[in-house]
XYZ file of C-alpha atoms in Angstrom:
564
model
C -53.875 -50.647 43.867
C -50.127 -49.142 42.527
C -48.204 -50.938 40.068
C -45.334 -52.445 40.608
C -42.408 -51.180 38.643
C -40.275 -54.551 36.302
C -37.644 -55.849 38.244
C -35.273 -54.429 35.944
C -37.282 -50.212 37.024
C -36.352 -50.621 40.317
C -38.835 -47.623 41.597
C -37.524 -44.481 42.825
C -37.419 -42.323 45.837
C -39.659 -38.615 44.793
C -39.322 -35.778 47.011
C -41.051 -32.623 46.356
C -40.837 -30.113 48.107
C -43.958 -27.597 48.043
C -46.542 -25.612 49.092
C -49.123 -26.371 46.910
C -51.460 -28.692 48.042
C -52.918 -29.410 43.948
C -49.621 -30.007 42.522
C -48.414 -32.449 45.540
C -51.826 -34.596 44.898
C -50.910 -34.678 41.084
C -47.054 -35.379 41.958
C -48.081 -37.991 44.000
C -50.487 -40.374 41.720
C -48.165 -40.110 38.927
C -45.890 -41.333 41.445
C -47.097 -44.400 42.591
C -49.334 -45.442 39.443
C -45.634 -45.989 37.730
C -44.977 -48.104 41.338
C -42.169 -45.134 42.585
C -42.202 -43.333 46.299
C -43.192 -39.970 46.810
C -43.273 -37.612 50.150
C -44.262 -34.134 50.047
C -42.429 -32.373 52.067
C -43.141 -27.948 52.756
C -40.404 -26.879 54.045
C -36.096 -26.791 54.118
C -35.705 -29.022 56.965
C -38.040 -31.729 56.399
C -36.860 -31.959 52.708
C -33.144 -31.919 54.501
C -34.113 -34.766 56.552
C -36.478 -36.819 54.677
C -33.577 -37.187 51.593
C -31.320 -38.464 54.080
C -33.421 -41.879 53.450
C -32.875 -41.806 49.992
C -33.171 -39.589 47.247
C -33.610 -40.030 43.553
C -35.827 -37.200 42.119
C -36.937 -33.624 44.067
C -38.872 -31.154 42.835
C -38.548 -27.803 44.653
C -40.871 -25.055 44.139
C -38.694 -22.172 44.940
C -41.625 -19.688 46.804
C -41.655 -22.288 49.538
C -40.163 -21.538 52.888
C -40.889 -18.546 51.680
C -37.855 -18.653 49.240
C -35.540 -20.432 51.517
C -35.936 -23.709 49.286
C -33.636 -21.577 46.741
C -31.006 -23.126 48.723
C -31.912 -26.913 48.256
C -30.790 -27.515 45.236
C -27.102 -26.692 45.920
C -27.175 -28.694 49.375
C -29.028 -32.320 47.350
C -26.774 -31.505 44.538
C -23.806 -32.121 46.832
C -25.315 -33.993 49.661
C -26.417 -36.592 46.549
C -24.607 -36.957 43.766
C -26.901 -39.266 42.360
C -30.019 -37.089 42.752
C -31.539 -35.061 39.232
C -33.525 -31.983 41.270
C -35.665 -29.878 39.371
C -36.846 -26.315 40.288
C -40.773 -25.333 39.678
C -41.345 -21.609 39.215
C -43.630 -18.948 37.920
C -43.018 -16.854 34.998
C -43.383 -14.148 37.575
C -39.718 -15.878 38.795
C -38.090 -17.450 35.858
C -34.958 -15.054 37.242
C -34.440 -17.433 40.130
C -34.831 -20.767 38.270
C -31.452 -20.029 36.361
C -29.891 -19.053 40.062
C -31.014 -22.440 40.686
C -29.395 -23.562 37.637
C -26.844 -21.578 38.556
C -26.372 -24.379 41.833
C -26.937 -27.267 40.561
C -30.521 -28.091 39.309
C -31.159 -29.651 36.502
C -33.848 -28.203 35.023
C -36.421 -25.550 35.361
C -40.569 -26.692 35.883
C -43.250 -23.659 35.200
C -45.727 -23.276 37.544
C -48.802 -24.602 37.133
C -47.740 -27.731 37.334
C -48.627 -30.215 34.582
C -48.601 -34.131 34.410
C -46.589 -34.445 31.031
C -44.039 -32.632 33.049
C -44.220 -35.048 35.913
C -44.798 -38.223 33.529
C -41.489 -36.387 31.645
C -39.203 -36.403 34.599
C -40.072 -39.247 36.269
C -39.034 -40.926 32.560
C -35.771 -39.364 32.533
C -35.052 -40.317 36.413
C -35.153 -43.662 35.499
C -33.701 -43.885 32.338
C -31.001 -41.902 34.011
C -30.718 -44.230 35.909
C -31.149 -47.769 34.269
C -27.798 -45.925 32.585
C -26.247 -45.931 35.747
C -26.726 -49.366 36.454
C -25.678 -50.751 33.185
C -22.282 -48.954 33.082
C -21.923 -50.472 36.779
C -22.819 -53.702 35.513
C -20.239 -53.240 32.759
C -17.331 -51.940 34.873
C -18.020 -54.916 37.044
C -18.088 -57.427 34.492
C -14.978 -55.871 32.703
C -12.640 -55.775 35.608
C -13.754 -59.855 35.867
C -12.406 -59.773 32.915
C -9.121 -57.819 33.222
C -8.484 -59.883 36.175
C -9.652 -63.315 34.160
C -7.076 -62.934 31.149
C -4.488 -61.644 34.392
C -5.016 -65.150 35.366
C -4.785 -66.857 31.686
C -1.674 -64.741 30.887
C 0.389 -65.787 34.137
C -1.367 -69.809 33.828
C 0.156 -69.734 30.396
C 3.591 -68.297 30.538
C 3.932 -70.197 34.154
C 3.247 -73.553 32.541
C 5.684 -73.606 29.783
C 8.101 -71.137 30.761
C 8.924 -72.162 34.690
C 9.069 -74.895 36.714
C 6.760 -78.940 36.996
C 6.644 -77.373 40.876
C 5.673 -73.381 39.888
C 4.205 -74.256 37.184
C 1.331 -76.332 38.827
C 1.268 -74.450 41.914
C 0.258 -71.165 39.250
C -2.918 -73.152 37.796
C -4.241 -74.376 41.208
C -3.744 -70.338 42.070
C -5.398 -69.607 38.933
C -8.455 -72.013 39.208
C -8.611 -70.411 42.932
C -9.348 -67.035 41.566
C -11.841 -67.768 38.850
C -13.782 -70.136 40.484
C -13.144 -68.049 44.175
C -13.007 -71.938 46.010
C -11.559 -71.476 49.522
C -9.583 -74.834 48.683
C -8.193 -76.064 45.556
C -6.250 -79.356 44.910
C -5.273 -80.562 41.743
C -3.808 -84.792 40.739
C -2.690 -86.550 38.487
C -4.037 -89.674 36.766
C -1.593 -92.235 35.240
C -3.399 -95.006 32.741
C -3.251 -97.850 34.545
C -2.076 -96.683 37.710
C -5.010 -97.083 40.349
C -3.648 -94.506 42.541
C -4.274 -90.434 41.956
C -0.870 -88.468 43.429
C -1.685 -85.111 44.218
C 0.184 -82.278 42.621
C -0.180 -78.611 44.676
C -2.903 -77.583 46.850
C -4.188 -74.063 48.826
C -6.153 -73.025 51.147
C -8.458 -75.598 53.113
C -7.829 -78.856 50.474
C -4.237 -78.633 51.404
C -5.171 -81.359 54.479
C -6.413 -83.627 51.152
C -4.091 -86.456 51.081
C -1.015 -86.966 48.801
C -1.650 -90.114 47.074
C -4.667 -91.711 47.212
C -7.175 -94.352 44.546
C -9.812 -91.891 41.930
C -13.008 -93.968 44.570
C -11.413 -92.532 47.879
C -11.261 -88.673 47.196
C -14.869 -88.640 45.607
C -15.902 -89.704 48.880
C -14.044 -88.131 50.749
C -14.586 -84.488 48.907
C -18.220 -85.748 49.308
C -17.959 -85.799 53.192
C -16.478 -81.623 52.631
C -19.707 -81.015 49.846
C -16.712 -80.233 47.768
C -16.619 -80.805 43.855
C -14.764 -82.903 41.987
C -13.678 -82.364 38.395
C -12.321 -85.276 35.358
C -9.518 -83.418 33.512
C -9.992 -85.315 30.399
C -7.671 -85.170 27.440
C -7.619 -87.033 24.092
C -5.826 -89.696 25.931
C -8.260 -89.899 28.464
C -7.989 -89.249 32.152
C -5.356 -87.135 33.048
C -6.447 -86.047 36.470
C -8.464 -84.530 39.237
C -9.556 -81.093 39.952
C -10.517 -80.803 43.739
C -12.633 -77.155 44.356
C -13.119 -76.987 48.503
C -15.910 -74.413 49.861
C -16.213 -73.270 46.343
C -19.314 -71.140 45.729
C -22.494 -72.100 43.691
C -21.697 -71.462 39.853
C -23.592 -72.247 36.784
C -22.131 -75.045 35.285
C -20.946 -73.815 32.111
C -17.888 -71.717 34.103
C -17.637 -74.899 36.340
C -16.739 -76.566 32.900
C -14.633 -73.926 31.891
C -12.649 -73.458 34.269
C -11.645 -77.414 34.039
C -11.179 -76.973 30.538
C -8.560 -74.392 31.009
C -7.195 -76.454 33.685
C -6.822 -79.971 31.901
C -5.237 -77.668 28.999
C -2.605 -75.766 30.786
C -1.781 -79.226 32.362
C -1.403 -80.413 29.089
C 0.994 -77.695 28.560
C 3.504 -78.371 31.625
C 3.028 -82.386 30.820
C 5.134 -81.076 27.135
C 7.565 -79.351 29.160
C 8.242 -82.870 30.819
C 8.218 -84.649 27.613
C 11.460 -86.300 26.381
C 12.085 -84.888 23.696
C 11.472 -87.857 21.081
C 8.154 -87.712 22.411
C 5.212 -87.559 20.307
C 3.659 -84.171 21.058
C -0.215 -84.227 22.373
C -3.504 -84.371 20.596
C -6.049 -82.051 22.045
C -9.926 -82.232 21.775
C -10.752 -79.487 19.234
C -12.232 -76.970 22.490
C -8.777 -77.715 24.574
C -7.276 -76.523 21.534
C -9.055 -73.590 20.547
C -8.758 -72.608 24.069
C -5.337 -72.707 24.090
C -4.493 -71.525 20.922
C -6.639 -68.184 22.201
C -4.916 -67.574 25.565
C -1.377 -67.860 23.644
C -2.272 -65.743 20.911
C -3.478 -63.129 24.113
C 0.092 -63.833 25.822
C 1.733 -63.168 22.423
C -0.413 -60.171 21.488
C 0.442 -58.823 24.577
C 3.953 -59.352 23.896
C 4.633 -58.378 20.490
C 4.836 -61.755 19.258
C 4.621 -63.880 16.646
C 2.096 -67.082 16.733
C 0.823 -69.671 13.172
C -0.923 -71.998 12.430
C -0.258 -74.610 10.405
C -3.283 -76.826 8.409
C -2.603 -80.433 7.091
C -5.705 -81.706 4.859
C -6.115 -84.874 3.520
C -8.330 -87.542 2.080
C -7.777 -90.459 3.173
C -9.675 -92.351 5.166
C -11.779 -91.823 7.986
C -10.186 -95.220 9.415
C -6.707 -93.420 9.199
C -6.650 -90.806 10.196
C -5.813 -91.687 13.611
C -2.274 -92.590 11.856
C -1.916 -89.632 9.770
C -2.670 -87.491 13.132
C -0.103 -89.690 15.236
C 2.355 -88.977 12.089
C 2.090 -85.313 11.877
C 2.180 -85.223 16.223
C 5.490 -86.792 15.447
C 7.292 -84.494 13.051
C 6.508 -81.549 15.264
C 8.338 -79.981 18.366
C 6.915 -80.927 22.000
C 7.513 -77.730 23.104
C 5.782 -75.584 21.058
C 3.695 -77.356 19.353
C -0.234 -78.368 20.118
C -2.452 -80.635 16.921
C -5.729 -81.801 17.478
C -8.176 -83.350 14.605
C -10.626 -80.968 13.558
C -13.335 -81.206 10.481
C -10.981 -84.151 9.410
C -8.397 -81.943 8.996
C -5.001 -82.062 10.996
C -4.466 -78.665 13.632
C -0.643 -77.649 14.709
C -0.580 -74.598 16.674
C 3.047 -72.939 16.885
C 3.483 -70.355 20.097
C 6.293 -68.202 19.665
C 7.420 -69.032 15.527
C 6.202 -66.449 12.671
C 6.060 -66.645 9.014
C 9.312 -68.614 7.299
C 9.594 -70.786 10.582
C 6.446 -72.100 10.123
C 7.417 -72.728 6.786
C 9.845 -75.183 7.806
C 7.898 -76.878 9.741
C 5.468 -77.220 7.139
C 8.261 -78.794 5.313
C 9.114 -81.373 7.777
C 5.442 -82.306 7.934
C 5.281 -83.119 4.479
C 8.158 -85.055 4.406
C 7.456 -86.908 6.622
C 4.336 -87.870 5.819
C 5.210 -88.282 1.830
C 8.258 -90.635 3.224
C 4.910 -92.617 5.114
C 3.396 -92.855 1.622
C 6.637 -94.430 0.471
C 7.581 -97.293 3.150
C 4.063 -98.211 2.172
C 4.160 -98.159 -1.589
C 3.803 -95.917 -4.237
C -0.040 -95.324 -5.851
C -1.677 -97.080 -7.485
C -5.267 -96.075 -9.313
C -7.604 -96.704 -6.086
C -9.361 -93.538 -4.935
C -7.565 -93.908 -1.857
C -4.264 -94.088 -2.804
C -4.622 -90.906 -5.207
C -5.716 -88.393 -1.867
C -2.901 -85.725 -2.001
C -2.002 -83.898 0.674
C -1.351 -80.186 1.784
C -0.166 -78.202 4.310
C -1.466 -74.438 4.746
C -0.119 -72.402 7.333
C -1.302 -68.392 8.619
C 0.875 -66.953 11.285
C -0.617 -64.224 13.606
C -0.415 -60.822 13.282
C -0.527 -60.833 10.060
C -3.066 -63.074 8.330
C -5.996 -63.083 11.342
C -6.488 -61.594 14.605
C -7.810 -64.384 16.251
C -7.757 -68.312 16.172
C -10.498 -68.784 14.235
C -9.480 -66.286 11.436
C -6.143 -68.442 11.425
C -7.344 -71.795 11.053
C -9.721 -70.525 7.736
C -6.703 -69.279 6.322
C -4.762 -71.883 6.323
C -7.035 -75.109 5.727
C -7.993 -72.414 2.483
C -3.959 -72.888 1.901
C -3.732 -75.931 2.324
C -6.759 -77.206 0.427
C -5.080 -74.969 -2.806
C -2.004 -77.125 -1.917
C -3.979 -80.038 -2.442
C -5.103 -78.585 -5.658
C -1.233 -78.035 -6.425
C 0.833 -79.311 -10.210
C 2.400 -81.011 -8.414
C -0.001 -83.479 -7.800
C -1.432 -82.896 -11.028
C 0.860 -83.527 -13.092
C 2.717 -85.906 -10.953
C 6.686 -83.320 -10.713
C 7.867 -84.892 -7.609
C 8.887 -88.294 -9.575
C 10.180 -86.542 -12.411
C 13.552 -84.050 -12.818
C 14.337 -80.999 -12.968
C 14.008 -80.457 -16.661
C 11.726 -82.438 -17.216
C 9.545 -80.620 -14.742
C 10.652 -77.196 -16.476
C 8.986 -78.744 -19.451
C 6.194 -80.476 -17.739
C 4.848 -77.356 -16.983
C 6.123 -75.141 -20.302
C 3.862 -77.387 -22.284
C 0.506 -77.650 -19.514
C 1.114 -74.581 -17.690
C -2.648 -73.459 -16.733
C -3.469 -77.419 -14.537
C -6.685 -75.404 -13.054
C -8.500 -72.628 -12.625
C -7.395 -71.683 -9.066
C -5.458 -68.748 -8.470
C -2.392 -70.595 -7.381
C -2.584 -72.276 -10.743
C 0.765 -71.562 -13.190
C 0.133 -69.367 -15.951
C 2.111 -68.786 -19.471
C 4.662 -66.118 -19.143
C 5.966 -65.030 -22.278
C 8.482 -61.359 -22.265
C 11.575 -59.932 -23.327
C 14.360 -60.180 -20.168
C 14.537 -56.735 -19.778
C 10.944 -57.010 -18.323
C 11.101 -60.375 -16.644
C 14.268 -59.036 -14.754
C 12.033 -55.961 -14.025
C 8.867 -58.218 -12.974
C 11.798 -60.291 -10.926
C 12.968 -57.780 -9.134
C 9.451 -56.099 -7.958
C 8.784 -59.482 -6.348
C 11.208 -59.391 -4.197
C 11.319 -56.170 -3.133
C 6.844 -57.010 -2.818
C 7.681 -60.117 -0.595
C 10.267 -57.672 1.550
C 8.065 -55.191 2.366
C 5.873 -58.527 4.207
C 8.666 -59.093 6.059
C 12.140 -61.697 5.756
C 12.392 -63.567 2.970
C 14.146 -65.724 0.814
C 15.247 -65.937 -2.492
C 16.398 -68.845 -4.673
C 17.770 -68.447 -8.405
C 20.295 -70.284 -10.949
C 23.232 -69.024 -12.011
C 23.461 -68.028 -15.564
C 26.644 -66.496 -18.234
C 27.395 -62.957 -18.638
C 25.906 -60.029 -16.206
C 22.212 -60.700 -16.741
C 19.889 -63.137 -15.075
C 17.584 -63.381 -12.574
C 20.186 -63.950 -9.633
C 21.048 -60.250 -10.544
C 17.993 -59.355 -10.733
C 17.431 -60.416 -7.353
C 20.855 -58.862 -6.068
C 19.215 -55.757 -6.583
C 16.556 -56.272 -3.802
C 18.280 -58.299 -1.669
C 20.991 -61.064 -1.113
C 19.914 -64.368 -3.258
C 21.159 -67.608 -2.522
C 22.555 -69.192 -6.431
C 22.127 -72.306 -7.633
C 24.212 -73.750 -10.407
C 22.832 -76.345 -12.506
C 24.219 -76.109 -15.764
C 26.144 -79.120 -14.589
C 22.790 -81.482 -15.631
C 21.895 -82.295 -19.123
C 19.141 -79.996 -19.939
C 19.592 -77.630 -17.600
C 22.121 -75.210 -20.250
C 19.247 -72.650 -20.885
C 17.083 -72.771 -17.228
C 16.167 -69.779 -15.463
C 14.302 -70.771 -12.335
C 13.447 -68.059 -9.586
C 12.125 -68.845 -6.590
C 10.708 -66.496 -3.539
C 9.039 -67.561 -0.311
C 8.154 -64.141 1.863
C 6.404 -65.112 5.320
C 2.750 -63.719 3.895
C 3.289 -65.848 0.593
C 5.835 -67.699 -2.227
C 6.056 -66.719 -5.961
C 8.066 -68.421 -8.396
C 8.635 -68.271 -11.904
C 11.085 -70.666 -14.132
C 11.236 -71.409 -18.013
C 13.447 -70.931 -20.636
C 15.000 -68.498 -22.344
C 14.907 -69.104 -25.654
C 17.564 -66.093 -27.748
C 16.515 -62.866 -26.220
C 12.806 -63.608 -24.160
C 11.751 -65.947 -21.708
C 9.281 -68.664 -22.228
C 7.627 -70.087 -19.132
C 5.677 -70.239 -16.253
C 4.624 -68.100 -13.415
C 2.403 -69.479 -9.918
C 2.058 -68.582 -6.845
C 2.532 -71.944 -5.146
C 4.374 -72.389 -2.409
C 4.294 -76.322 -3.395
C 6.319 -76.664 -6.171
C 8.588 -73.261 -5.185
C 9.368 -76.430 -2.497
C 10.169 -78.975 -5.168
C 12.140 -77.044 -7.765
C 14.217 -75.361 -4.700
C 14.737 -78.982 -4.026
C 15.640 -79.784 -7.328
C 17.803 -76.935 -7.573
C 19.914 -78.098 -4.531
C 19.968 -82.299 -6.028
C 21.641 -80.537 -9.475
C 23.776 -77.915 -8.776
C 27.482 -78.788 -9.268
C 28.894 -75.377 -7.001
C 27.149 -72.622 -5.380
C 27.826 -68.822 -6.543
C 26.182 -65.874 -5.580
């Protein structure tokens, strides 16, 4: 009994053209052992007739049919481009084999035919056919994925930029394209109301009612053998998606379609929300899915996007309050936030590095303002929890949402260990901040901790120019410096590279010999502060963005006039 080939290895159709009965029996027996079908003929006419039924492998004895079989390699190769043709010749007629190769044959087999040679050509043909199937499958998957990304792109663009009607229609059309359903309807559900309102519908779902209680809608679609998918977000159920006449699909694919519709509907809702309303808080899976799609759009159109992570040490009972405070600080039109692993994540589309830093400062100012309003910190461990916020910008800091979140979280945790928190610098004046840093330069062993700096002034000014030049290579840069009498100082060093913001703080007591420079780039920050003693500078330098923000704020408060 012949063995059956595995499902991944379909049976081959083998054609042997020969007048040698021994060769015919050999090929037939070996092919059947592998589960393949083999047909043996002796004339060219019979070979062409048999090949019409299908052909994967042909072995042609060139001496068959009085030598007329030499024409078969060309006929078979041209009629069946996916078939493999081998020719069989004896040693005296090897030249004919060379002619057959030029006519389309794959290789030459020398008579008498051996079992090893037959097994080899059968195996090679089977492997070639499997590779062809795999390539075809991969091309199909690639085409489907390209189509899926085009649908995602269109849905995101409509959800963010079109009118509400066009946006929900784009969602319905996208869901129909992804699911293959004959009809799709999108309903909105409102908290505290017993009615669902149809936002858009197409195909066979166009006759569904415009308004309907959720229970009645479920019974109605059950009669039609359709599917109702609830669209749920952090604040509860926001809508229903009806798929009518949808082909069978795995549950993960159906869930992915529902998740995408939820995320797009949330984007549409945020476009329609009033400017003073807080941003919606998405569950983690919705947040990451929407963020990845928006990154795809940014990559395609060479745009920027950023991620902001706020890390904190508050108790779990207060995390909802913290999330609400953050959502009130970000813009409702361009930010999504979610609580993930205890941190608050904010995605900022169309936002570069400096724009993300502006958002970061706004969030921190709001959170610190809320804390001050509740009272001063005490010795209790919970009240001593330090806030930290970090950003990462696409594409320079990462190509996917996972890398961006990881880098932003790392920067946020570094900021939570800033000298601003460790030395309580946010409650003292500018000269006191500088003196405290000089007295205790190394707060901890982190890379962003302040380090002592004792240099001659010319060397220091060269260092400042180099820092400004390095920051400028990474994109936009903002430099803030103090004003010093004469031609020297940080301001003069920074002017060699860019136009700094120069602030005169000499009018405040204790700031006469103070020198401060803060270099803020898109992907990092560097600061240097201290006092000039004779021809030397004694102070600290650090890559601490929070400390740089504090120094800039103190300079603005202490200035007696702007220059530069």
